[in-house]
Amino acid sequence: MSDTAAPALKEIFNSEKLRHIADQTKAIHPPFDVSAFMTLATTNLEALGIMQRMRQVATSLHATLPGDYARNIEILTAAAPGIGNGFASISLPEYVALYGLDDFDLSMQALSYFTRFGSSEFAIRHFLQRDMARTLAVMETWSRHENEHVRRLASEGCRPRLPWSFQLKPLIDDPSPVTAILETMKADEALYVRKSVANHLNDITKDNPAFVLALIDTWPKDNPHTRWIMRQALRTLIKKGDAAALSHLGAHEEAQMALRTLIKKGDAAALSHLGAHEEAQIALAAFQVSPEKIVFGNPVRISASFTSTAKSSQKLVIDYAVHYVKKSGDASAKVFKWKEIELQPGETCALSISRAMRDFTTRKHYAGVHKVDLMVNGRLVAEASFELLI
């Protein structure tokens, strides 16, 4: 692997970050034993994954703080701003999940505060698991909170299938208890919140699509924030070509945006939903992927140039798909939105974009030849490839 490769995600909790947490805690509570904390927090660190490291930070804080839960929360609350914003701060809500289940009111207050620095989405699930109704009642009040981080927690924390956490089986079976939370934030001004609401609804569609379709059927379609949530919420159903989901999108333009991932090879059924029976009228000048060989951790650049050959202006939707090599050696295509433009007759469009070749929480990369497709109005117009070296 190249020396330029991105560090493993677990390195968020490296020795330097742990020392920072210790120093900030000591600044608030001078008797805090930094040395003892570091010994505990770094034990077997290299062998631990990111969530294990998060928990070890919380247990190490508990072992080196005074011992009374209320007093420890007071110290950690004061230390939180110094520890700072970022994933490492989720060790604070994790402390609440581990040691605060028997002090519900104080723990709810702590989680709503800590989520502003590092999300409390994982920690709140332990309270939902113990007392769903009582915890959801608090989260419903959070959905109206002035702080967008708290509002997001109201949705993200009770997602039935939240990644990196255990499933909430009662909400998989019956999502109706979260209706008020989702309803309150259906047109939230913060994109951060809207993404959570959409992902929450998309989670529900995997088990209870009728619930989601019935809910959003009551939502106003004239609000752009609500329409955005609806589009994202229905993405799994749209990829399956679900007729009810397609009909809920309503406007032709909204349907076109949602269906682009279905039509990368000119699928007739998908094209008929869009009314996109005619191919884009263009002359392709170039489609290039560079470099031809890429070392893992470095970006690949994708470039395209084409000219409109139509006799009148035409709207074009440009996408590209990367066929990621899987562990098995097979490839799986991922479609990415690129640009929507309107070209006049004879007008040329030149595009270029850089795509990172590094691991994410949702994708692991494997060595091999990766094909790249250029699609215009849902039809494949050019292909190229690059070889990823790991």
GROMACS .gro file of C-alpha atoms in nm:
model
  390
    1MET     CA    1   0.000   0.000   0.000
    2SER     CA    2   0.122   0.348  -0.079
    3ASP     CA    3   0.259   0.571   0.196
    4THR     CA    4  -0.001   0.826   0.081
    5ALA     CA    5  -0.294   0.597   0.162
    6ALA     CA    6  -0.551   0.739   0.398
    7PRO     CA    7  -0.514   0.623   0.760
    8ALA     CA    8  -0.752   0.362   0.894
    9LEU     CA    9  -1.072   0.507   1.033
   10LYS     CA   10  -0.994   0.367   1.376
   11GLU     CA   11  -0.697   0.607   1.395
   12ILE     CA   12  -0.949   0.874   1.490
   13PHE     CA   13  -0.882   0.731   1.836
   14ASN     CA   14  -0.502   0.737   1.819
   15SER     CA   15  -0.264   0.809   2.106
   16GLU     CA   16  -0.250   1.178   2.022
   17LYS     CA   17  -0.629   1.212   2.034
   18LEU     CA   18  -0.649   1.012   2.356
   19ARG     CA   19  -0.390   1.238   2.515
   20HIS     CA   20  -0.595   1.540   2.404
   21ILE     CA   21  -0.906   1.396   2.573
   22ALA     CA   22  -0.705   1.333   2.889
   23ASP     CA   23  -0.554   1.683   2.895
   24GLN     CA   24  -0.893   1.849   2.846
   25THR     CA   25  -1.044   1.639   3.124
   26LYS     CA   26  -0.759   1.728   3.358
   27ALA     CA   27  -0.804   2.098   3.275
   28ILE     CA   28  -1.154   2.071   3.420
   29HIS     CA   29  -1.071   1.826   3.699
   30PRO     CA   30  -0.706   1.873   3.810
   31PRO     CA   31  -0.691   1.548   4.016
   32PHE     CA   32  -0.755   1.349   3.696
   33ASP     CA   33  -0.477   1.092   3.651
   34VAL     CA   34  -0.367   1.139   3.290
   35SER     CA   35  -0.107   0.862   3.311
   36ALA     CA   36  -0.354   0.606   3.443
   37PHE     CA   37  -0.609   0.703   3.176
   38MET     CA   38  -0.354   0.669   2.895
   39THR     CA   39  -0.243   0.329   3.021
   40LEU     CA   40  -0.601   0.204   3.017
   41ALA     CA   41  -0.713   0.378   2.700
   42THR     CA   42  -0.417   0.257   2.491
   43THR     CA   43  -0.427  -0.105   2.611
   44ASN     CA   44  -0.412  -0.335   2.307
   45LEU     CA   45  -0.506  -0.030   2.099
   46GLU     CA   46  -0.374  -0.157   1.767
   47ALA     CA   47  -0.595  -0.467   1.780
   48LEU     CA   48  -0.915  -0.269   1.847
   49GLY     CA   49  -1.160  -0.143   1.586
   50ILE     CA   50  -1.304   0.208   1.594
   51MET     CA   51  -1.613   0.125   1.799
   52GLN     CA   52  -1.408  -0.083   2.042
   53ARG     CA   53  -1.171   0.208   2.088
   54MET     CA   54  -1.464   0.439   2.149
   55ARG     CA   55  -1.590   0.211   2.426
   56GLN     CA   56  -1.244   0.173   2.578
   57VAL     CA   57  -1.214   0.552   2.605
   58ALA     CA   58  -1.545   0.560   2.795
   59THR     CA   59  -1.450   0.280   3.034
   60SER     CA   60  -1.109   0.438   3.091
   61LEU     CA   61  -1.272   0.770   3.180
   62HIS     CA   62  -1.498   0.591   3.426
   63ALA     CA   63  -1.202   0.419   3.589
   64THR     CA   64  -1.009   0.743   3.637
   65LEU     CA   65  -1.286   0.990   3.725
   66PRO     CA   66  -1.425   1.029   4.081
   67GLY     CA   67  -1.682   0.752   4.038
   68ASP     CA   68  -2.016   0.925   4.098
   69TYR     CA   69  -2.212   0.934   3.769
   70ALA     CA   70  -2.362   1.279   3.822
   71ARG     CA   71  -2.024   1.428   3.913
   72ASN     CA   72  -1.855   1.261   3.617
   73ILE     CA   73  -2.118   1.397   3.378
   74GLU     CA   74  -2.059   1.742   3.521
   75ILE     CA   75  -1.686   1.709   3.449
   76LEU     CA   76  -1.733   1.568   3.100
   77THR     CA   77  -1.992   1.832   3.013
   78ALA     CA   78  -1.742   2.103   3.101
   79ALA     CA   79  -1.465   1.923   2.910
   80ALA     CA   80  -1.666   1.863   2.593
   81PRO     CA   81  -1.598   2.200   2.422
   82GLY     CA   82  -1.225   2.153   2.475
   83ILE     CA   83  -1.232   1.797   2.344
   84GLY     CA   84  -1.393   1.947   2.037
   85ASN     CA   85  -1.622   1.852   1.752
   86GLY     CA   86  -1.566   1.525   1.572
   87PHE     CA   87  -1.609   1.151   1.585
   88ALA     CA   88  -1.373   1.111   1.880
   89SER     CA   89  -1.623   1.296   2.098
   90ILE     CA   90  -1.875   1.011   2.066
   91SER     CA   91  -1.687   0.854   2.357
   92LEU     CA   92  -1.878   1.102   2.576
   93PRO     CA   93  -2.229   0.979   2.487
   94GLU     CA   94  -2.090   0.625   2.502
   95TYR     CA   95  -2.004   0.697   2.867
   96VAL     CA   96  -2.371   0.787   2.920
   97ALA     CA   97  -2.487   0.464   2.755
   98LEU     CA   98  -2.258   0.254   2.972
   99TYR     CA   99  -2.315   0.418   3.308
  100GLY     CA  100  -2.631   0.630   3.290
  101LEU     CA  101  -2.915   0.390   3.214
  102ASP     CA  102  -3.044   0.419   3.569
  103ASP     CA  103  -3.044   0.801   3.568
  104PHE     CA  104  -3.276   0.867   3.275
  105ASP     CA  105  -3.338   1.241   3.310
  106LEU     CA  106  -2.973   1.336   3.360
  107SER     CA  107  -2.869   1.104   3.078
  108MET     CA  108  -3.118   1.254   2.833
  109GLN     CA  109  -2.989   1.600   2.917
  110ALA     CA  110  -2.629   1.482   2.871
  111LEU     CA  111  -2.696   1.313   2.537
  112SER     CA  112  -2.872   1.619   2.394
  113TYR     CA  113  -2.568   1.826   2.492
  114PHE     CA  114  -2.293   1.583   2.384
  115THR     CA  115  -2.450   1.529   2.041
  116ARG     CA  116  -2.347   1.883   1.946
  117PHE     CA  117  -1.981   1.773   1.963
  118GLY     CA  118  -2.002   1.406   1.861
  119SER     CA  119  -2.331   1.241   1.773
  120SER     CA  120  -2.522   1.059   2.045
  121GLU     CA  121  -2.696   0.839   1.786
  122PHE     CA  122  -2.536   0.516   1.908
  123ALA     CA  123  -2.577   0.586   2.279
  124ILE     CA  124  -2.947   0.677   2.267
  125ARG     CA  125  -3.029   0.333   2.128
  126HIS     CA  126  -2.947   0.169   2.461
  127PHE     CA  127  -3.217   0.381   2.622
  128LEU     CA  128  -3.460   0.299   2.342
  129GLN     CA  129  -3.387  -0.067   2.397
  130ARG     CA  130  -3.464  -0.038   2.767
  131ASP     CA  131  -3.770   0.191   2.752
  132MET     CA  132  -3.883   0.269   2.398
  133ALA     CA  133  -4.191   0.478   2.479
  134ARG     CA  134  -4.024   0.698   2.741
  135THR     CA  135  -3.717   0.763   2.525
  136LEU     CA  136  -3.916   0.836   2.209
  137ALA     CA  137  -4.123   1.088   2.405
  138VAL     CA  138  -3.803   1.281   2.481
  139MET     CA  139  -3.678   1.246   2.124
  140GLU     CA  140  -4.005   1.389   1.997
  141THR     CA  141  -3.931   1.708   2.192
  142TRP     CA  142  -3.581   1.708   2.041
  143SER     CA  143  -3.734   1.710   1.692
  144ARG     CA  144  -3.844   2.069   1.763
  145HIS     CA  145  -3.516   2.180   1.921
  146GLU     CA  146  -3.347   2.499   1.799
  147ASN     CA  147  -3.014   2.317   1.755
  148GLU     CA  148  -2.987   2.116   1.433
  149HIS     CA  149  -2.761   1.856   1.593
  150VAL     CA  150  -3.025   1.779   1.853
  151ARG     CA  151  -3.297   1.765   1.587
  152ARG     CA  152  -3.087   1.525   1.381
  153LEU     CA  153  -3.041   1.302   1.686
  154ALA     CA  154  -3.420   1.276   1.716
  155SER     CA  155  -3.428   1.104   1.377
  156GLU     CA  156  -3.089   0.936   1.348
  157GLY     CA  157  -3.096   0.776   1.691
  158CYS     CA  158  -3.417   0.581   1.629
  159ARG     CA  159  -3.346   0.464   1.275
  160PRO     CA  160  -3.448   0.098   1.272
  161ARG     CA  161  -3.135  -0.013   1.085
  162LEU     CA  162  -2.870   0.241   1.184
  163PRO     CA  163  -2.528   0.141   1.043
  164TRP     CA  164  -2.265   0.043   1.301
  165SER     CA  165  -2.530  -0.021   1.565
  166PHE     CA  166  -2.778  -0.288   1.663
  167GLN     CA  167  -3.120  -0.296   1.498
  168LEU     CA  168  -3.428  -0.173   1.680
  169LYS     CA  169  -3.650  -0.475   1.614
  170PRO     CA  170  -3.971  -0.323   1.761
  171LEU     CA  171  -3.942  -0.033   1.514
  172ILE     CA  172  -3.866  -0.270   1.229
  173ASP     CA  173  -4.188  -0.451   1.308
  174ASP     CA  174  -4.392  -0.134   1.361
  175PRO     CA  175  -4.242   0.207   1.273
  176SER     CA  176  -4.554   0.404   1.370
  177PRO     CA  177  -4.412   0.525   1.707
  178VAL     CA  178  -4.165   0.750   1.519
  179THR     CA  179  -4.431   0.916   1.302
  180ALA     CA  180  -4.445   1.238   1.504
  181ILE     CA  181  -4.066   1.277   1.493
  182LEU     CA  182  -4.046   1.237   1.117
  183GLU     CA  183  -4.354   1.449   1.060
  184THR     CA  184  -4.207   1.740   1.257
  185MET     CA  185  -3.888   1.748   1.047
  186LYS     CA  186  -4.032   1.681   0.701
  187ALA     CA  187  -3.925   2.027   0.581
  188ASP     CA  188  -3.632   2.100   0.811
  189GLU     CA  189  -3.413   2.389   0.700
  190ALA     CA  190  -3.090   2.202   0.779
  191LEU     CA  191  -2.963   1.960   0.514
  192TYR     CA  192  -2.789   1.771   0.795
  193VAL     CA  193  -3.130   1.698   0.944
  194ARG     CA  194  -3.304   1.629   0.614
  195LYS     CA  195  -3.044   1.366   0.525
  196SER     CA  196  -3.119   1.185   0.848
  197VAL     CA  197  -3.495   1.197   0.795
  198ALA     CA  198  -3.453   1.063   0.441
  199ASN     CA  199  -3.219   0.786   0.554
  200HIS     CA  200  -3.458   0.697   0.834
  201LEU     CA  201  -3.747   0.666   0.590
  202ASN     CA  202  -3.532   0.469   0.348
  203ASP     CA  203  -3.454   0.228   0.632
  204ILE     CA  204  -3.825   0.179   0.690
  205THR     CA  205  -3.895   0.111   0.321
  206LYS     CA  206  -3.686  -0.206   0.348
  207ASP     CA  207  -3.941  -0.360   0.584
  208ASN     CA  208  -4.255  -0.143   0.570
  209PRO     CA  209  -4.273   0.037   0.235
  210ALA     CA  210  -4.649   0.091   0.265
  211PHE     CA  211  -4.597   0.287   0.587
  212VAL     CA  212  -4.356   0.528   0.417
  213LEU     CA  213  -4.570   0.571   0.107
  214ALA     CA  214  -4.879   0.641   0.316
  215LEU     CA  215  -4.692   0.891   0.533
  216ILE     CA  216  -4.536   1.096   0.256
  217ASP     CA  217  -4.862   1.090   0.063
  218THR     CA  218  -4.991   1.337   0.325
  219TRP     CA  219  -4.689   1.569   0.290
  220PRO     CA  220  -4.703   1.890   0.082
  221LYS     CA  221  -4.529   1.855  -0.253
  222ASP     CA  222  -4.467   2.227  -0.301
  223ASN     CA  223  -4.190   2.250  -0.040
  224PRO     CA  224  -3.846   2.184  -0.197
  225HIS     CA  225  -3.705   2.051   0.133
  226THR     CA  226  -3.988   1.800   0.159
  227ARG     CA  227  -3.951   1.695  -0.204
  228TRP     CA  228  -3.580   1.637  -0.150
  229ILE     CA  229  -3.651   1.415   0.151
  230MET     CA  230  -3.911   1.220  -0.046
  231ARG     CA  231  -3.671   1.158  -0.333
  232GLN     CA  232  -3.398   1.029  -0.107
  233ALA     CA  233  -3.636   0.832   0.111
  234LEU     CA  234  -3.770   0.635  -0.186
  235ARG     CA  235  -3.434   0.558  -0.346
  236THR     CA  236  -3.431   0.189  -0.253
  237LEU     CA  237  -3.783   0.139  -0.384
  238ILE     CA  238  -3.701   0.338  -0.698
  239LYS     CA  239  -3.399   0.119  -0.770
  240LYS     CA  240  -3.636  -0.177  -0.758
  241GLY     CA  241  -3.871  -0.003  -1.002
  242ASP     CA  242  -4.152   0.005  -0.747
  243ALA     CA  243  -4.456   0.150  -0.924
  244ALA     CA  244  -4.609   0.303  -0.611
  245ALA     CA  245  -4.285   0.482  -0.526
  246LEU     CA  246  -4.258   0.617  -0.880
  247SER     CA  247  -4.611   0.750  -0.869
  248HIS     CA  248  -4.543   0.928  -0.540
  249LEU     CA  249  -4.265   1.129  -0.701
  250GLY     CA  250  -4.525   1.299  -0.914
  251ALA     CA  251  -4.353   1.568  -1.116
  252HIS     CA  252  -4.162   1.452  -1.423
  253GLU     CA  253  -3.848   1.638  -1.315
  254GLU     CA  254  -3.848   1.474  -0.973
  255ALA     CA  255  -3.890   1.130  -1.128
  256GLN     CA  256  -3.607   1.193  -1.369
  257MET     CA  257  -3.366   1.274  -1.089
  258ALA     CA  258  -3.459   0.965  -0.892
  259LEU     CA  259  -3.453   0.720  -1.184
  260ARG     CA  260  -3.115   0.804  -1.332
  261THR     CA  261  -2.951   0.519  -1.142
  262LEU     CA  262  -3.186   0.273  -1.316
  263ILE     CA  263  -3.118   0.372  -1.674
  264LYS     CA  264  -2.741   0.364  -1.711
  265LYS     CA  265  -2.770   0.110  -1.994
  266GLY     CA  266  -3.092   0.239  -2.148
  267ASP     CA  267  -3.331   0.013  -1.959
  268ALA     CA  268  -3.658   0.036  -2.152
  269ALA     CA  269  -3.889   0.015  -1.851
  270ALA     CA  270  -3.702   0.288  -1.665
  271LEU     CA  271  -3.689   0.509  -1.973
  272SER     CA  272  -4.061   0.473  -2.024
  273HIS     CA  273  -4.120   0.601  -1.669
  274LEU     CA  274  -3.918   0.910  -1.754
  275GLY     CA  275  -4.060   0.964  -2.097
  276ALA     CA  276  -3.698   0.972  -2.215
  277HIS     CA  277  -3.757   0.781  -2.539
  278GLU     CA  278  -3.515   0.988  -2.746
  279GLU     CA  279  -3.142   0.968  -2.705
  280ALA     CA  280  -2.940   1.281  -2.641
  281GLN     CA  281  -2.820   1.433  -2.966
  282ILE     CA  282  -2.450   1.485  -2.908
  283ALA     CA  283  -2.114   1.431  -3.075
  284LEU     CA  284  -1.862   1.294  -2.827
  285ALA     CA  285  -1.519   1.454  -2.856
  286ALA     CA  286  -1.344   1.281  -2.565
  287PHE     CA  287  -1.396   1.062  -2.261
  288GLN     CA  288  -1.086   0.995  -2.055
  289VAL     CA  289  -0.993   0.842  -1.722
  290SER     CA  290  -0.646   0.921  -1.589
  291PRO     CA  291  -0.404   0.794  -1.488
  292GLU     CA  292  -0.437   0.447  -1.636
  293LYS     CA  293  -0.284   0.293  -1.322
  294ILE     CA  294  -0.372   0.440  -0.982
  295VAL     CA  295  -0.215   0.361  -0.646
  296PHE     CA  296  -0.473   0.315  -0.371
  297GLY     CA  297  -0.523   0.639  -0.180
  298ASN     CA  298  -0.478   0.860  -0.485
  299PRO     CA  299  -0.761   1.013  -0.691
  300VAL     CA  300  -0.874   0.925  -1.041
  301ARG     CA  301  -0.976   1.205  -1.280
  302ILE     CA  302  -1.266   1.157  -1.518
  303SER     CA  303  -1.306   1.398  -1.811
  304ALA     CA  304  -1.559   1.428  -2.092
  305SER     CA  305  -1.629   1.666  -2.379
  306PHE     CA  306  -1.917   1.664  -2.627
  307THR     CA  307  -2.111   1.898  -2.855
  308SER     CA  308  -2.486   1.925  -2.908
  309THR     CA  309  -2.596   1.820  -3.256
  310ALA     CA  310  -2.964   1.897  -3.192
  311LYS     CA  311  -3.148   2.161  -3.395
  312SER     CA  312  -3.290   2.319  -3.079
  313SER     CA  313  -3.190   2.344  -2.715
  314GLN     CA  314  -3.189   2.017  -2.523
  315LYS     CA  315  -3.171   1.929  -2.156
  316LEU     CA  316  -2.906   1.673  -2.072
  317VAL     CA  317  -2.851   1.469  -1.758
  318ILE     CA  318  -2.490   1.353  -1.733
  319ASP     CA  319  -2.389   1.072  -1.498
  320TYR     CA  320  -2.092   0.842  -1.468
  321ALA     CA  321  -2.066   0.493  -1.321
  322VAL     CA  322  -1.764   0.327  -1.167
  323HIS     CA  323  -1.763  -0.054  -1.176
  324TYR     CA  324  -1.593  -0.124  -0.842
  325VAL     CA  325  -1.409  -0.455  -0.818
  326LYS     CA  326  -1.539  -0.670  -0.535
  327LYS     CA  327  -1.347  -0.915  -0.315
  328SER     CA  328  -1.475  -1.199  -0.533
  329GLY     CA  329  -1.324  -1.038  -0.842
  330ASP     CA  330  -1.662  -0.947  -0.987
  331ALA     CA  331  -1.758  -0.583  -1.035
  332SER     CA  332  -2.051  -0.378  -0.909
  333ALA     CA  333  -2.148  -0.048  -1.071
  334LYS     CA  334  -2.210   0.263  -0.865
  335VAL     CA  335  -2.376   0.553  -1.048
  336PHE     CA  336  -2.280   0.910  -0.956
  337LYS     CA  337  -2.461   1.229  -1.050
  338TRP     CA  338  -2.241   1.463  -1.249
  339LYS     CA  339  -2.427   1.754  -1.407
  340GLU     CA  340  -2.761   1.868  -1.549
  341ILE     CA  341  -2.731   2.121  -1.830
  342GLU     CA  342  -2.919   2.274  -2.120
  343LEU     CA  343  -2.716   2.296  -2.439
  344GLN     CA  344  -2.794   2.514  -2.739
  345PRO     CA  345  -2.735   2.381  -3.093
  346GLY     CA  346  -2.361   2.350  -3.156
  347GLU     CA  347  -2.273   2.428  -2.794
  348THR     CA  348  -1.993   2.224  -2.633
  349CYS     CA  349  -1.980   2.092  -2.279
  350ALA     CA  350  -1.651   2.001  -2.111
  351LEU     CA  351  -1.655   1.831  -1.770
  352SER     CA  352  -1.389   1.702  -1.531
  353ILE     CA  353  -1.416   1.550  -1.186
  354SER     CA  354  -1.181   1.385  -0.937
  355ARG     CA  355  -1.287   1.073  -0.743
  356ALA     CA  356  -1.104   0.950  -0.433
  357MET     CA  357  -0.977   0.591  -0.437
  358ARG     CA  358  -0.975   0.525  -0.065
  359ASP     CA  359  -1.189   0.318   0.170
  360PHE     CA  360  -1.506   0.459   0.322
  361THR     CA  361  -1.738   0.316   0.584
  362THR     CA  362  -1.967   0.205   0.302
  363ARG     CA  363  -1.710   0.084   0.049
  364LYS     CA  364  -1.387  -0.117   0.057
  365HIS     CA  365  -1.167  -0.111  -0.251
  366TYR     CA  366  -0.994  -0.407  -0.414
  367ALA     CA  367  -0.720  -0.422  -0.675
  368GLY     CA  368  -0.810  -0.470  -1.039
  369VAL     CA  369  -0.938  -0.304  -1.353
  370HIS     CA  370  -1.230  -0.070  -1.286
  371LYS     CA  371  -1.452   0.017  -1.583
  372VAL     CA  372  -1.602   0.368  -1.599
  373ASP     CA  373  -1.918   0.450  -1.798
  374LEU     CA  374  -2.032   0.788  -1.927
  375MET     CA  375  -2.409   0.819  -1.946
  376VAL     CA  376  -2.614   1.098  -2.099
  377ASN     CA  377  -2.992   1.097  -2.047
  378GLY     CA  378  -2.959   0.751  -1.903
  379ARG     CA  379  -2.789   0.593  -2.203
  380LEU     CA  380  -2.434   0.464  -2.219
  381VAL     CA  381  -2.231   0.678  -2.458
  382ALA     CA  382  -1.869   0.592  -2.374
  383GLU     CA  383  -1.652   0.360  -2.167
  384ALA     CA  384  -1.302   0.381  -2.023
  385SER     CA  385  -1.111   0.209  -1.743
  386PHE     CA  386  -0.827   0.232  -1.494
  387GLU     CA  387  -0.632  -0.022  -1.293
  388LEU     CA  388  -0.629   0.018  -0.915
  389LEU     CA  389  -0.308  -0.099  -0.745
  390ILE     CA  390  -0.318  -0.196  -0.378
   0.00000   0.00000   0.00000
